[in-house]
XYZ file of C-alpha atoms in Angstrom:
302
model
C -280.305 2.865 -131.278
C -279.774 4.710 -127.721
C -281.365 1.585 -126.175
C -277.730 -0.220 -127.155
C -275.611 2.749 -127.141
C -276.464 3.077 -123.292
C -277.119 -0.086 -122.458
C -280.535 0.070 -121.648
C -281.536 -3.248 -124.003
C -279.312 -5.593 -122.446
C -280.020 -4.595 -119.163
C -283.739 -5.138 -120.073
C -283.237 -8.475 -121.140
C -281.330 -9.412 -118.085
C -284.346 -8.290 -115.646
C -286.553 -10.957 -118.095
C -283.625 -13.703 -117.664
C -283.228 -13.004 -114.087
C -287.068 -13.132 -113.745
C -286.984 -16.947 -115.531
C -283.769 -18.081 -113.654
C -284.008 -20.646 -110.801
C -280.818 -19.517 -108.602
C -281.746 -22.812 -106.391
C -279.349 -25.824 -108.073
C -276.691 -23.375 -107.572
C -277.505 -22.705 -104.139
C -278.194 -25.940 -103.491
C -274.396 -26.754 -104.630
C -272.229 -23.700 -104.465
C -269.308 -26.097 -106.443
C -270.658 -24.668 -109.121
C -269.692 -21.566 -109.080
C -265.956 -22.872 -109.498
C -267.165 -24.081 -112.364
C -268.938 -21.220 -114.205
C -266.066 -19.232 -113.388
C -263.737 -22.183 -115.009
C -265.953 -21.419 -118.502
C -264.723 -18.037 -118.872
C -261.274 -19.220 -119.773
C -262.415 -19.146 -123.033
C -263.203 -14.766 -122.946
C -259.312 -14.196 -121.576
C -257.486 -16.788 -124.215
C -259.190 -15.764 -126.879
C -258.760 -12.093 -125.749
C -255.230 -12.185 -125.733
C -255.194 -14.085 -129.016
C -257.207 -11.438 -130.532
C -254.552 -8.700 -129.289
C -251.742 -10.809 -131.113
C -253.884 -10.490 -134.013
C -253.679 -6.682 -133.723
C -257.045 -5.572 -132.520
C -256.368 -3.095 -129.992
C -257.597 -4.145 -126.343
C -260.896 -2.923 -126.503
C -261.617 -4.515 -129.556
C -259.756 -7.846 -128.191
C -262.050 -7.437 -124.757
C -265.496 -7.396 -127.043
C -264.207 -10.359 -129.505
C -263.501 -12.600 -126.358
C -266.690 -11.724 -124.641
C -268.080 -14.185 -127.605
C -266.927 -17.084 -125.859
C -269.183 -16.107 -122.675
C -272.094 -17.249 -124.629
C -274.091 -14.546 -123.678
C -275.389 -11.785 -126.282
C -276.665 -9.035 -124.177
C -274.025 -9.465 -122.012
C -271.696 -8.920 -125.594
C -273.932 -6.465 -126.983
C -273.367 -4.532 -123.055
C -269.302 -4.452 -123.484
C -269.052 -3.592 -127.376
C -271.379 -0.814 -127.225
C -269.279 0.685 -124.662
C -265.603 -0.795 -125.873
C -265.995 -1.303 -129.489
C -269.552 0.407 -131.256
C -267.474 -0.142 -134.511
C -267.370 -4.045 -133.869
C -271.297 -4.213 -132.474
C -272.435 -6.333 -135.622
C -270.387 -8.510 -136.573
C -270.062 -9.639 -132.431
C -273.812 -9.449 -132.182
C -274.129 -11.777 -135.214
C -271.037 -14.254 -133.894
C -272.561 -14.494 -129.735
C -276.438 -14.852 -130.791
C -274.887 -17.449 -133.778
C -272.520 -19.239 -131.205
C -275.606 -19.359 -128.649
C -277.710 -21.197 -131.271
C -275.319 -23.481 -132.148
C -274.564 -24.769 -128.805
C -275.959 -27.961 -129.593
C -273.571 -28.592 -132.259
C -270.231 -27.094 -130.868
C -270.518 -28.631 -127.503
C -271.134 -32.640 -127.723
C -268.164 -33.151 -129.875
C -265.593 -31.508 -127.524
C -267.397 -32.853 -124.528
C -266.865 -36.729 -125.489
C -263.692 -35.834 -126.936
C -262.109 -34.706 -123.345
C -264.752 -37.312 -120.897
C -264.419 -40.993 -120.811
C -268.100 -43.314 -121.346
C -267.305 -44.233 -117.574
C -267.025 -40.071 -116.224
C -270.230 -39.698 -118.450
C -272.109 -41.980 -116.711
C -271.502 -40.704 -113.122
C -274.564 -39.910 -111.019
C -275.263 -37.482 -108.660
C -277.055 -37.677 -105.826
C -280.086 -35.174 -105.798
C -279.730 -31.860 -104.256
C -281.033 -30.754 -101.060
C -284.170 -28.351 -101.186
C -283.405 -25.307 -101.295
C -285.982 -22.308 -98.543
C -287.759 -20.077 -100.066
C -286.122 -17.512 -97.292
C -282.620 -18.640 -99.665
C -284.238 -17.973 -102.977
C -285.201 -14.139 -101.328
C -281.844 -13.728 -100.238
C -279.477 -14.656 -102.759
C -280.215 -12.132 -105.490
C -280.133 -9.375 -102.753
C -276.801 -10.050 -101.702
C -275.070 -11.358 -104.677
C -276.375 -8.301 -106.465
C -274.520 -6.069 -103.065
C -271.428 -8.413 -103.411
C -270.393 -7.728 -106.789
C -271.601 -4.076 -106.830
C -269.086 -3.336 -104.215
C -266.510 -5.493 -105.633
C -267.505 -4.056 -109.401
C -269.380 -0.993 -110.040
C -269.200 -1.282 -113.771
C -271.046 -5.094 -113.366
C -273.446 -3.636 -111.279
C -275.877 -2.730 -114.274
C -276.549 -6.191 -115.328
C -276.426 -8.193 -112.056
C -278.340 -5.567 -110.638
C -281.309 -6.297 -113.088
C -280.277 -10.411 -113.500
C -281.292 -9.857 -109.790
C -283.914 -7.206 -109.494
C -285.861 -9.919 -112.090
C -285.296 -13.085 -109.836
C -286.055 -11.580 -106.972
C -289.601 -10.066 -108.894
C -289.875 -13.846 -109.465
C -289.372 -15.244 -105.882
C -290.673 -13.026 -103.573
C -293.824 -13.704 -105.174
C -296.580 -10.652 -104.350
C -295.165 -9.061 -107.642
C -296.518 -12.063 -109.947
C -297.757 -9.527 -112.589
C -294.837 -7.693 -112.699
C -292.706 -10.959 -112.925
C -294.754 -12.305 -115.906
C -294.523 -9.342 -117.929
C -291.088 -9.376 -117.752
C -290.711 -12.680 -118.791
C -292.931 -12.281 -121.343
C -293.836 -9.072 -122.749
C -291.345 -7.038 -122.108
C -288.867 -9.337 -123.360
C -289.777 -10.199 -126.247
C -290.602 -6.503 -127.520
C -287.075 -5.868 -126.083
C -285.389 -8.355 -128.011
C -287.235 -7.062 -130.867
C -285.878 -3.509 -130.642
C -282.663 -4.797 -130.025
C -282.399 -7.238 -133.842
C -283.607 -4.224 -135.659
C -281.157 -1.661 -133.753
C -278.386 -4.029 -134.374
C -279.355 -5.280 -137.501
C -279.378 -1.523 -138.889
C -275.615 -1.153 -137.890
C -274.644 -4.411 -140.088
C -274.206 -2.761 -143.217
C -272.077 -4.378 -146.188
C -268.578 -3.395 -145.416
C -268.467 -4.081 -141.692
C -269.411 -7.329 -142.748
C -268.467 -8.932 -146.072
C -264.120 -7.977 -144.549
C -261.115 -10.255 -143.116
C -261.925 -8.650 -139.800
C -265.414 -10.117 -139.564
C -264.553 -13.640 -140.351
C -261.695 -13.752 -138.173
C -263.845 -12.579 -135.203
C -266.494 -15.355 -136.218
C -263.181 -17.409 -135.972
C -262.040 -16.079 -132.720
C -265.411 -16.466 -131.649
C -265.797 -20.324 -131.838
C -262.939 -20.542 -130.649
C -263.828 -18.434 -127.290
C -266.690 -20.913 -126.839
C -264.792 -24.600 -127.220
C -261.967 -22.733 -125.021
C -265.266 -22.353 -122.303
C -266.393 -25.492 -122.949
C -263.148 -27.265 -122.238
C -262.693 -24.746 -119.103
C -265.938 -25.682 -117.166
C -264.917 -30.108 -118.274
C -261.562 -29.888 -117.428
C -262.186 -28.385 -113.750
C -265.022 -30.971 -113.168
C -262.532 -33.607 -113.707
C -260.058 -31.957 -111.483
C -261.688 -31.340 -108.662
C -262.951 -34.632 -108.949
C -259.927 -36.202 -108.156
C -260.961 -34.698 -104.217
C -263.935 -35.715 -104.280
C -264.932 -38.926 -102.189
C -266.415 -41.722 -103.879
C -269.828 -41.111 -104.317
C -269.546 -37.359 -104.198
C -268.037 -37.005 -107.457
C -269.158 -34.835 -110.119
C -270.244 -35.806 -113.835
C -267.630 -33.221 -115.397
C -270.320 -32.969 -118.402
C -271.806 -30.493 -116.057
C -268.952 -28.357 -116.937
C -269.534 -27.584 -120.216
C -272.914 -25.586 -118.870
C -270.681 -22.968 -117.545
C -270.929 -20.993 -120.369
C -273.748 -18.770 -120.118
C -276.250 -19.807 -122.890
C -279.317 -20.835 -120.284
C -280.970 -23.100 -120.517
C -279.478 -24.390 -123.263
C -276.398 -25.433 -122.362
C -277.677 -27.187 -119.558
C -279.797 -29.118 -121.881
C -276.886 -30.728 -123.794
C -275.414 -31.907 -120.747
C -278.178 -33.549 -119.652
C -278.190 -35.486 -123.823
C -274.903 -36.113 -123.706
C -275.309 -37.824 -120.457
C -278.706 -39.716 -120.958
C -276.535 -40.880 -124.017
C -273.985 -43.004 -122.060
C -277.029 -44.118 -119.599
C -280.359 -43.260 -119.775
C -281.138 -43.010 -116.537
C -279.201 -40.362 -115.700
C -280.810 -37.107 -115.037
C -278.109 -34.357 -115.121
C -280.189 -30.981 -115.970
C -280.974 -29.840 -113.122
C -277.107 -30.506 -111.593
C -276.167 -28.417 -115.341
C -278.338 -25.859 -114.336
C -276.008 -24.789 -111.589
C -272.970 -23.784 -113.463
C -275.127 -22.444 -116.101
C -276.594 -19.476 -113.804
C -272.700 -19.133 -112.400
C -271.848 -18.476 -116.097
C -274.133 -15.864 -116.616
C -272.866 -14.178 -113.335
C -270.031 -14.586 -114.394
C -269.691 -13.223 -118.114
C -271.531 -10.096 -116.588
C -268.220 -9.618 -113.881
C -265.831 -10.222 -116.895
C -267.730 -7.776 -118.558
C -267.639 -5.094 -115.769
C -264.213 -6.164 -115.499
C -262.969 -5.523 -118.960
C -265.421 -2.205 -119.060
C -263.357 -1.143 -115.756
C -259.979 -1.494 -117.593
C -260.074 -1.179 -120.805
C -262.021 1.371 -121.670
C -260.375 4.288 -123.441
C -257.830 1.924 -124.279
């Protein structure tokens, strides 16, 4: 149990993520960032609309979390913020991830038209390999400076893509992505499971976090859409976005991306939007880690 209590699992898992993350759509098209950052609209609604509720603030800070998509990220904060909450949130962010295929479409067509759905984008510029080195170097010294209580999990997101890219650790790189991941994520069901006993669960309080929760993740959903279509209205003609990229701004890679490229081949088949998705979808998982430092920075103790 340590391994959560301290953070070590999460952190663990992100070195594996980082190590099977391809930073270049995003560099290729740094728009996306606005975007992932627009998908964690859902974490500070449904924060403060957990606080109304009466959870105290730390509590509040690990139920919105939920709507970053991202369960070590979740697991991270709660074990530090909330150890009470950690299974009931565990159970709500890995069930949330999973069901991303059947949250997402509906609110997607309900806020796109068939014509915004069908926009295609031109294909992004290749991206050096010197980029691919760089990035995770200074991202990771960016938002360690800016905040020291992210720098845990960027540091490792990072620390794994860079294993990846810099390619004369290729052994080290695999494991990671293999291996070590999945006896990580192993540890981590059976450390978390062990903490779901009957009454944390079968209460009022878990079911309206499991509420909160889905509600965290359309709030995201809508965040990442309804910016797309925004900044679309600057956009030139022919540089426009297909806001269904959006919706991959919360974390859950690659999945998210995924269902933006269905929902799009939907309204026309030839349009190939995964690897375009795949840009806000890395920004999202940058960016639930910074909320997460965030909310570690200034709530805790609270």
């Amino acid at each position: 149990y340590l391994g959560v209590k301290l953070g070590i699992y999460p952190c663990l898992i992100f070195v594996g993520v980082g190590a099977m993350t391809d930073f270049g759509p995003l560099i290729a098209n740094p728009k996306s960032f606005m975007l992932g950052a627009a998908a964690q609209l859902g974490i500070f609604v449904t924060f403060l609309g957990a606080y109304a509720l009466g959870f105290t603030p730390a509590q509040a800070g690990s139920i919105g979390i939920i709507g970053g998509a991202d369960g070590p990220t979740a697991i991270f904060l709660t074990a530090r913020l909330a150890p009470e909450l950690l299974g009931p949130i565990a159970v709500a962010a890995y069930s949330y991830m999973a069901l991303v295929p059947v949250i997402q479409p509906p609110i997607m067509r309900l806020l796109t038209t068939k014509k915004e759905r069908e926009i295609k984008m031109s294909q992004l510029r290749p991206v050096s390999k010197t980029e691919k080195i760089l990035f995770p170097i200074i991202i990771a010294v960016i938002i360690s400076l800016l905040l020291p209580s992210a720098a845990p999990l960027i540091g490792c997101l990072m620390l794994g893509n860079l294993m990846k890219e810099c390619g004369v650790v290729d052994r080290l790189s695999k494991t990671v992505q293999n291996e070590l991941m999945n006896i990580v994520v192993i540890f981590l069901g059976i450390t978390v499971g062990a903490t779901a006993t009957a009454e944390a669960f079968i209460n009022v309080q878990t079911l309206s976090i499991l509420v909160l929760g889905v509600l965290a993740f359309a709030l995201g959903t809508a965040g990442g859409l309804l910016l797309a279509k925004f900044m679309n209205l600057f956009l030139p003609e022919g540089k426009k976005m297909n806001p269904l990229i959006g919706s991959a701004g919360v974390s859950a890679v690659p999945m998210a991306a995924r269902v933006s490229q269905k929902v799009g081949a939907e309204a026309d088949p030839t349009n190939f939007l995964l690897m375009h998705a795949m840009g806000p979808n890395v920004a999202g998982v940058i960016g639930t880690a910074m909320v997460a430092g965030f909310f570690i920075a200034t709530l805790t103790n609270h």
